[in-house]
Amino acid sequence: AQSVTQLGSHVSVSEGALVLLRCNYSSSVPPYLFWYVQYPNQGLQLLLKYTTGATLVKGINGFEAEFKKSETSFHLTKPSAHMSDAAEYFCAVSESGGYQKVTFGIGTKLQVIP
Amino acid sequence: GAVVSQHPSWVICKSGTSVKIECRSLDFQATTMFWYRQFPKQSLMLMATSNEGSKATYEQGVEKDKFLINHASLTLSTLTVTSAHPEDSSFYICSARRTDRANTGELFFGEGSRLTVL
């Protein structure tokens, strides 16, 4: 079984400040990990993913995440928040292999304050 | 990246009618597509896994007679909400995964369909 825990359903940051969205996962086998972003009334768009290899993963729009196996974490960061980053962010996990079911966290709504 | 198109984006219907939502993978083949339902301010709830050429696999608690899924080709899956009622109002999102060598486990999502049942 696999699961995802996103700490903080709402996060507020000032424009230009560091963005940190937390994600912890549980998986009985090596996981694939994803961060998706959702804008209002739209589908989800992939920000970045970890499958194998380098544990620091860079994605679109300046976001990056680091896979830490010892901490079972995959936190999402961005050095400087932009107003356009305001959206809902979902962390997701699947078992490695590319054909397994994907489980999503509850999501974190990011608010960027001007 | 791969593109998944979902149609319609918005639909309003009367209680008791049926509504069909289409999900197409535009530039790749997908033997498997997934249908999610998203309630306001909540995460995505997997409803069913749509398999090309065979019956869909429904998650526990999802009525298969209520939510009919057809995956007739490698690029098209449809979700039909039968005899819709106001409690079926929700945001429905489909996703697909590449089944060729380019598969990295990533899901590609449609734009979502907002269903409102009056």
Short mmCIF file of C-alpha atoms in Angstrom, two decimals:
data_model
loop_
_atom_site.label_atom_id
_atom_site.label_comp_id
_atom_site.label_asym_id
_atom_site.label_seq_id
_atom_site.Cartn_x
_atom_site.Cartn_y
_atom_site.Cartn_z
CA ALA A 1 0.00 0.00 0.00
CA GLN A 2 1.12 3.54 -0.59
CA SER A 3 0.07 6.88 0.79
CA VAL A 4 0.97 10.54 0.71
CA THR A 5 0.79 13.11 3.47
CA GLN A 6 0.92 16.79 2.66
CA LEU A 7 1.46 18.93 5.71
CA GLY A 8 -0.49 22.14 5.54
CA SER A 9 -3.56 22.44 3.37
CA HIS A 10 -2.90 26.16 3.03
CA VAL A 11 0.42 27.94 2.78
CA SER A 12 0.88 31.68 2.44
CA VAL A 13 4.11 33.35 1.39
CA SER A 14 5.08 36.83 0.38
CA GLU A 15 6.06 37.52 -3.19
CA GLY A 16 9.80 36.90 -3.51
CA ALA A 17 9.95 34.65 -0.45
CA LEU A 18 10.91 31.01 -0.34
CA VAL A 19 8.22 28.48 -1.11
CA LEU A 20 8.30 25.19 0.80
CA LEU A 21 5.53 22.66 0.40
CA ARG A 22 5.94 19.48 2.41
CA CYS A 23 5.23 15.94 1.28
CA ASN A 24 5.90 12.66 3.01
CA TYR A 25 5.13 9.34 1.45
CA SER A 26 4.75 5.73 2.38
CA SER A 27 5.53 2.93 -0.03
CA SER A 28 6.49 -0.70 0.39
CA VAL A 29 8.64 -0.61 -2.75
CA PRO A 30 10.87 2.04 -4.36
CA PRO A 31 8.51 4.84 -5.30
CA TYR A 32 7.98 7.16 -8.16
CA LEU A 33 7.15 10.61 -6.82
CA PHE A 34 5.41 13.52 -8.50
CA TRP A 35 4.34 17.07 -7.89
CA TYR A 36 1.40 18.39 -9.87
CA VAL A 37 -0.07 21.88 -9.98
CA GLN A 38 -3.73 22.70 -10.52
CA TYR A 39 -5.13 26.09 -11.41
CA PRO A 40 -8.83 26.78 -10.77
CA ASN A 41 -11.17 24.70 -12.90
CA GLN A 42 -8.34 23.06 -14.76
CA GLY A 43 -6.70 19.67 -14.87
CA LEU A 44 -3.36 18.89 -13.31
CA GLN A 45 -0.02 19.76 -14.81
CA LEU A 46 3.18 17.97 -13.92
CA LEU A 47 5.75 20.16 -12.18
CA LEU A 48 8.43 17.54 -11.70
CA LYS A 49 8.96 13.87 -11.01
CA TYR A 50 11.44 11.54 -9.41
CA THR A 51 11.84 8.03 -10.77
CA THR A 52 15.47 7.00 -10.40
CA GLY A 53 18.88 8.62 -10.37
CA ALA A 54 19.60 12.08 -9.02
CA THR A 55 17.63 12.81 -5.89
CA LEU A 56 17.40 16.55 -6.53
CA VAL A 57 14.90 17.05 -9.28
CA LYS A 58 14.30 20.30 -11.12
CA GLY A 59 10.99 21.07 -12.72
CA ILE A 60 9.17 23.80 -14.54
CA ASN A 61 8.69 27.36 -13.32
CA GLY A 62 11.76 27.25 -11.07
CA PHE A 63 10.48 24.53 -8.76
CA GLU A 64 12.60 21.70 -7.47
CA ALA A 65 12.22 18.83 -5.04
CA GLU A 66 14.57 16.50 -3.26
CA PHE A 67 13.91 12.83 -2.69
CA LYS A 68 15.10 11.85 0.77
CA LYS A 69 14.66 8.16 1.31
CA SER A 70 15.73 8.24 4.96
CA GLU A 71 13.06 10.80 5.71
CA THR A 72 10.50 9.43 3.21
CA SER A 73 10.07 12.98 2.02
CA PHE A 74 9.76 14.80 -1.27
CA HIS A 75 9.36 18.46 -0.37
CA LEU A 76 8.78 21.03 -3.09
CA THR A 77 10.70 24.31 -3.04
CA LYS A 78 11.13 27.47 -5.02
CA PRO A 79 13.60 30.19 -3.99
CA SER A 80 11.40 33.14 -4.86
CA ALA A 81 7.62 33.06 -5.07
CA HIS A 82 5.82 34.76 -7.91
CA MET A 83 2.20 35.82 -7.98
CA SER A 84 1.56 33.34 -10.78
CA ASP A 85 2.57 30.49 -8.45
CA ALA A 86 -0.71 30.81 -6.56
CA ALA A 87 -2.44 27.48 -7.17
CA GLU A 88 -3.14 24.09 -5.64
CA TYR A 89 -0.23 21.65 -5.46
CA PHE A 90 -0.56 17.91 -5.22
CA CYS A 91 2.11 15.43 -4.25
CA ALA A 92 1.65 11.93 -5.63
CA VAL A 93 3.29 8.53 -5.34
CA SER A 94 3.20 5.35 -7.34
CA GLU A 95 5.13 2.15 -7.15
CA SER A 96 8.12 2.08 -9.46
CA GLY A 97 7.71 0.46 -12.82
CA GLY A 98 5.54 3.06 -14.46
CA TYR A 99 2.32 1.07 -14.58
CA GLN A 100 1.04 1.29 -11.06
CA LYS A 101 -1.83 3.24 -9.54
CA VAL A 102 -1.02 6.79 -8.54
CA THR A 103 -2.09 8.02 -5.11
CA PHE A 104 -2.49 11.73 -4.47
CA GLY A 105 -2.15 13.79 -1.32
CA ILE A 106 -4.91 16.12 -0.22
CA GLY A 107 -3.25 19.09 -1.84
CA THR A 108 -1.77 22.34 -0.58
CA LYS A 109 -3.20 25.64 -1.64
CA LEU A 110 -0.45 28.20 -2.08
CA GLN A 111 -1.31 31.83 -1.61
CA VAL A 112 1.20 34.48 -2.67
CA ILE A 113 0.86 37.82 -0.97
CA PRO A 114 2.01 40.90 -2.89
CA GLY B 1 4.74 16.64 -23.49
CA ALA B 2 1.82 14.37 -24.22
CA VAL B 3 -1.60 15.98 -24.51
CA VAL B 4 -4.89 14.75 -23.13
CA SER B 5 -8.06 16.50 -24.18
CA GLN B 6 -11.30 16.29 -22.25
CA HIS B 7 -14.69 17.37 -23.49
CA PRO B 8 -16.91 19.06 -22.52
CA SER B 9 -15.29 21.45 -20.07
CA TRP B 10 -18.61 22.48 -18.59
CA VAL B 11 -21.96 20.77 -18.68
CA ILE B 12 -25.24 21.56 -17.01
CA CYS B 13 -28.01 19.01 -17.14
CA LYS B 14 -31.36 18.25 -15.59
CA SER B 15 -31.75 15.62 -12.93
CA GLY B 16 -32.44 12.21 -14.42
CA THR B 17 -30.58 12.75 -17.67
CA SER B 18 -27.30 11.13 -18.71
CA VAL B 19 -24.11 12.94 -19.51
CA LYS B 20 -21.13 11.67 -21.48
CA ILE B 21 -17.60 12.99 -20.98
CA GLU B 22 -14.86 12.18 -23.45
CA CYS B 23 -11.16 11.80 -22.78
CA ARG B 24 -8.74 11.64 -25.68
CA SER B 25 -5.00 11.19 -25.82
CA LEU B 26 -4.03 13.36 -28.76
CA ASP B 27 -0.48 12.37 -29.57
CA PHE B 28 0.08 9.04 -27.87
CA GLN B 29 -1.63 5.75 -27.30
CA ALA B 30 -2.96 4.85 -23.89
CA THR B 31 -4.20 1.38 -23.15
CA THR B 32 -5.06 2.61 -19.69
CA MET B 33 -6.83 5.78 -18.67
CA PHE B 34 -7.99 6.86 -15.26
CA TRP B 35 -11.08 8.73 -14.17
CA TYR B 36 -10.98 10.89 -11.08
CA ARG B 37 -13.58 12.88 -9.25
CA GLN B 38 -12.66 15.97 -7.31
CA PHE B 39 -14.89 17.55 -4.70
CA PRO B 40 -14.40 21.20 -3.76
CA LYS B 41 -11.22 21.78 -1.79
CA GLN B 42 -10.40 18.09 -1.81
CA SER B 43 -7.96 15.82 -3.53
CA LEU B 44 -8.59 13.60 -6.50
CA MET B 45 -10.54 10.44 -5.84
CA LEU B 46 -9.81 7.65 -8.27
CA MET B 47 -13.10 6.33 -9.57
CA ALA B 48 -12.01 3.73 -12.06
CA THR B 49 -9.28 2.51 -14.33
CA SER B 50 -10.32 2.32 -17.96
CA ASN B 51 -8.75 -0.47 -19.98
CA GLU B 52 -8.83 -0.50 -23.77
CA GLY B 53 -10.81 -3.42 -25.08
CA SER B 54 -11.91 -4.69 -21.71
CA LYS B 55 -14.06 -3.79 -18.74
CA ALA B 56 -13.11 -0.95 -16.49
CA THR B 57 -11.89 -1.60 -12.99
CA TYR B 58 -13.87 0.36 -10.43
CA GLU B 59 -12.68 1.50 -7.03
CA GLN B 60 -14.53 0.39 -3.96
CA GLY B 61 -17.71 2.35 -3.41
CA VAL B 62 -18.05 3.55 -7.01
CA GLU B 63 -21.24 2.38 -8.70
CA LYS B 64 -20.38 0.82 -12.02
CA ASP B 65 -23.94 1.10 -13.28
CA LYS B 66 -23.98 4.76 -12.41
CA PHE B 67 -20.66 5.65 -13.97
CA LEU B 68 -20.33 3.78 -17.24
CA ILE B 69 -16.87 3.70 -18.75
CA ASN B 70 -16.05 2.70 -22.29
CA HIS B 71 -12.52 2.53 -23.66
CA ALA B 72 -13.18 1.75 -27.28
CA SER B 73 -9.82 2.70 -28.76
CA LEU B 74 -6.25 3.38 -27.74
CA THR B 75 -6.93 7.11 -27.69
CA LEU B 76 -10.46 7.46 -26.37
CA SER B 77 -12.21 6.71 -23.12
CA THR B 78 -15.68 7.92 -22.18
CA LEU B 79 -17.41 8.33 -18.85
CA THR B 80 -21.19 8.40 -18.85
CA VAL B 81 -22.96 9.56 -15.73
CA THR B 82 -26.33 7.87 -15.97
CA SER B 83 -29.51 9.28 -14.47
CA ALA B 84 -27.57 12.12 -12.98
CA HIS B 85 -28.64 13.68 -9.70
CA PRO B 86 -27.47 16.85 -7.95
CA GLU B 87 -25.10 14.86 -5.74
CA ASP B 88 -23.24 13.81 -8.90
CA SER B 89 -22.28 17.43 -9.48
CA SER B 90 -18.52 17.54 -9.36
CA PHE B 91 -15.31 18.08 -11.27
CA TYR B 92 -14.37 14.99 -13.24
CA ILE B 93 -10.82 14.62 -14.49
CA CYS B 94 -9.34 11.98 -16.74
CA SER B 95 -5.73 11.05 -17.08
CA ALA B 96 -3.67 8.78 -19.27
CA ARG B 97 -0.31 7.18 -19.13
CA ARG B 98 1.85 6.42 -22.10
CA THR B 99 2.14 2.73 -22.82
CA ASP B 100 5.12 2.92 -25.12
CA ARG B 101 8.79 3.11 -24.27
CA ALA B 102 8.38 6.75 -23.32
CA ASN B 103 6.35 5.79 -20.26
CA THR B 104 7.94 7.31 -17.16
CA GLY B 105 5.03 6.68 -14.85
CA GLU B 106 3.78 10.22 -15.30
CA LEU B 107 0.08 10.80 -15.70
CA PHE B 108 -1.12 13.29 -18.27
CA PHE B 109 -4.33 15.01 -17.30
CA GLY B 110 -7.23 16.37 -19.22
CA GLU B 111 -8.55 19.82 -18.49
CA GLY B 112 -11.40 18.47 -16.40
CA SER B 113 -15.16 18.60 -16.83
CA ARG B 114 -17.36 20.53 -14.45
CA LEU B 115 -20.74 18.78 -14.16
CA THR B 116 -23.67 20.60 -12.61
CA VAL B 117 -26.90 18.69 -12.20
CA LEU B 118 -29.96 20.82 -11.56
#
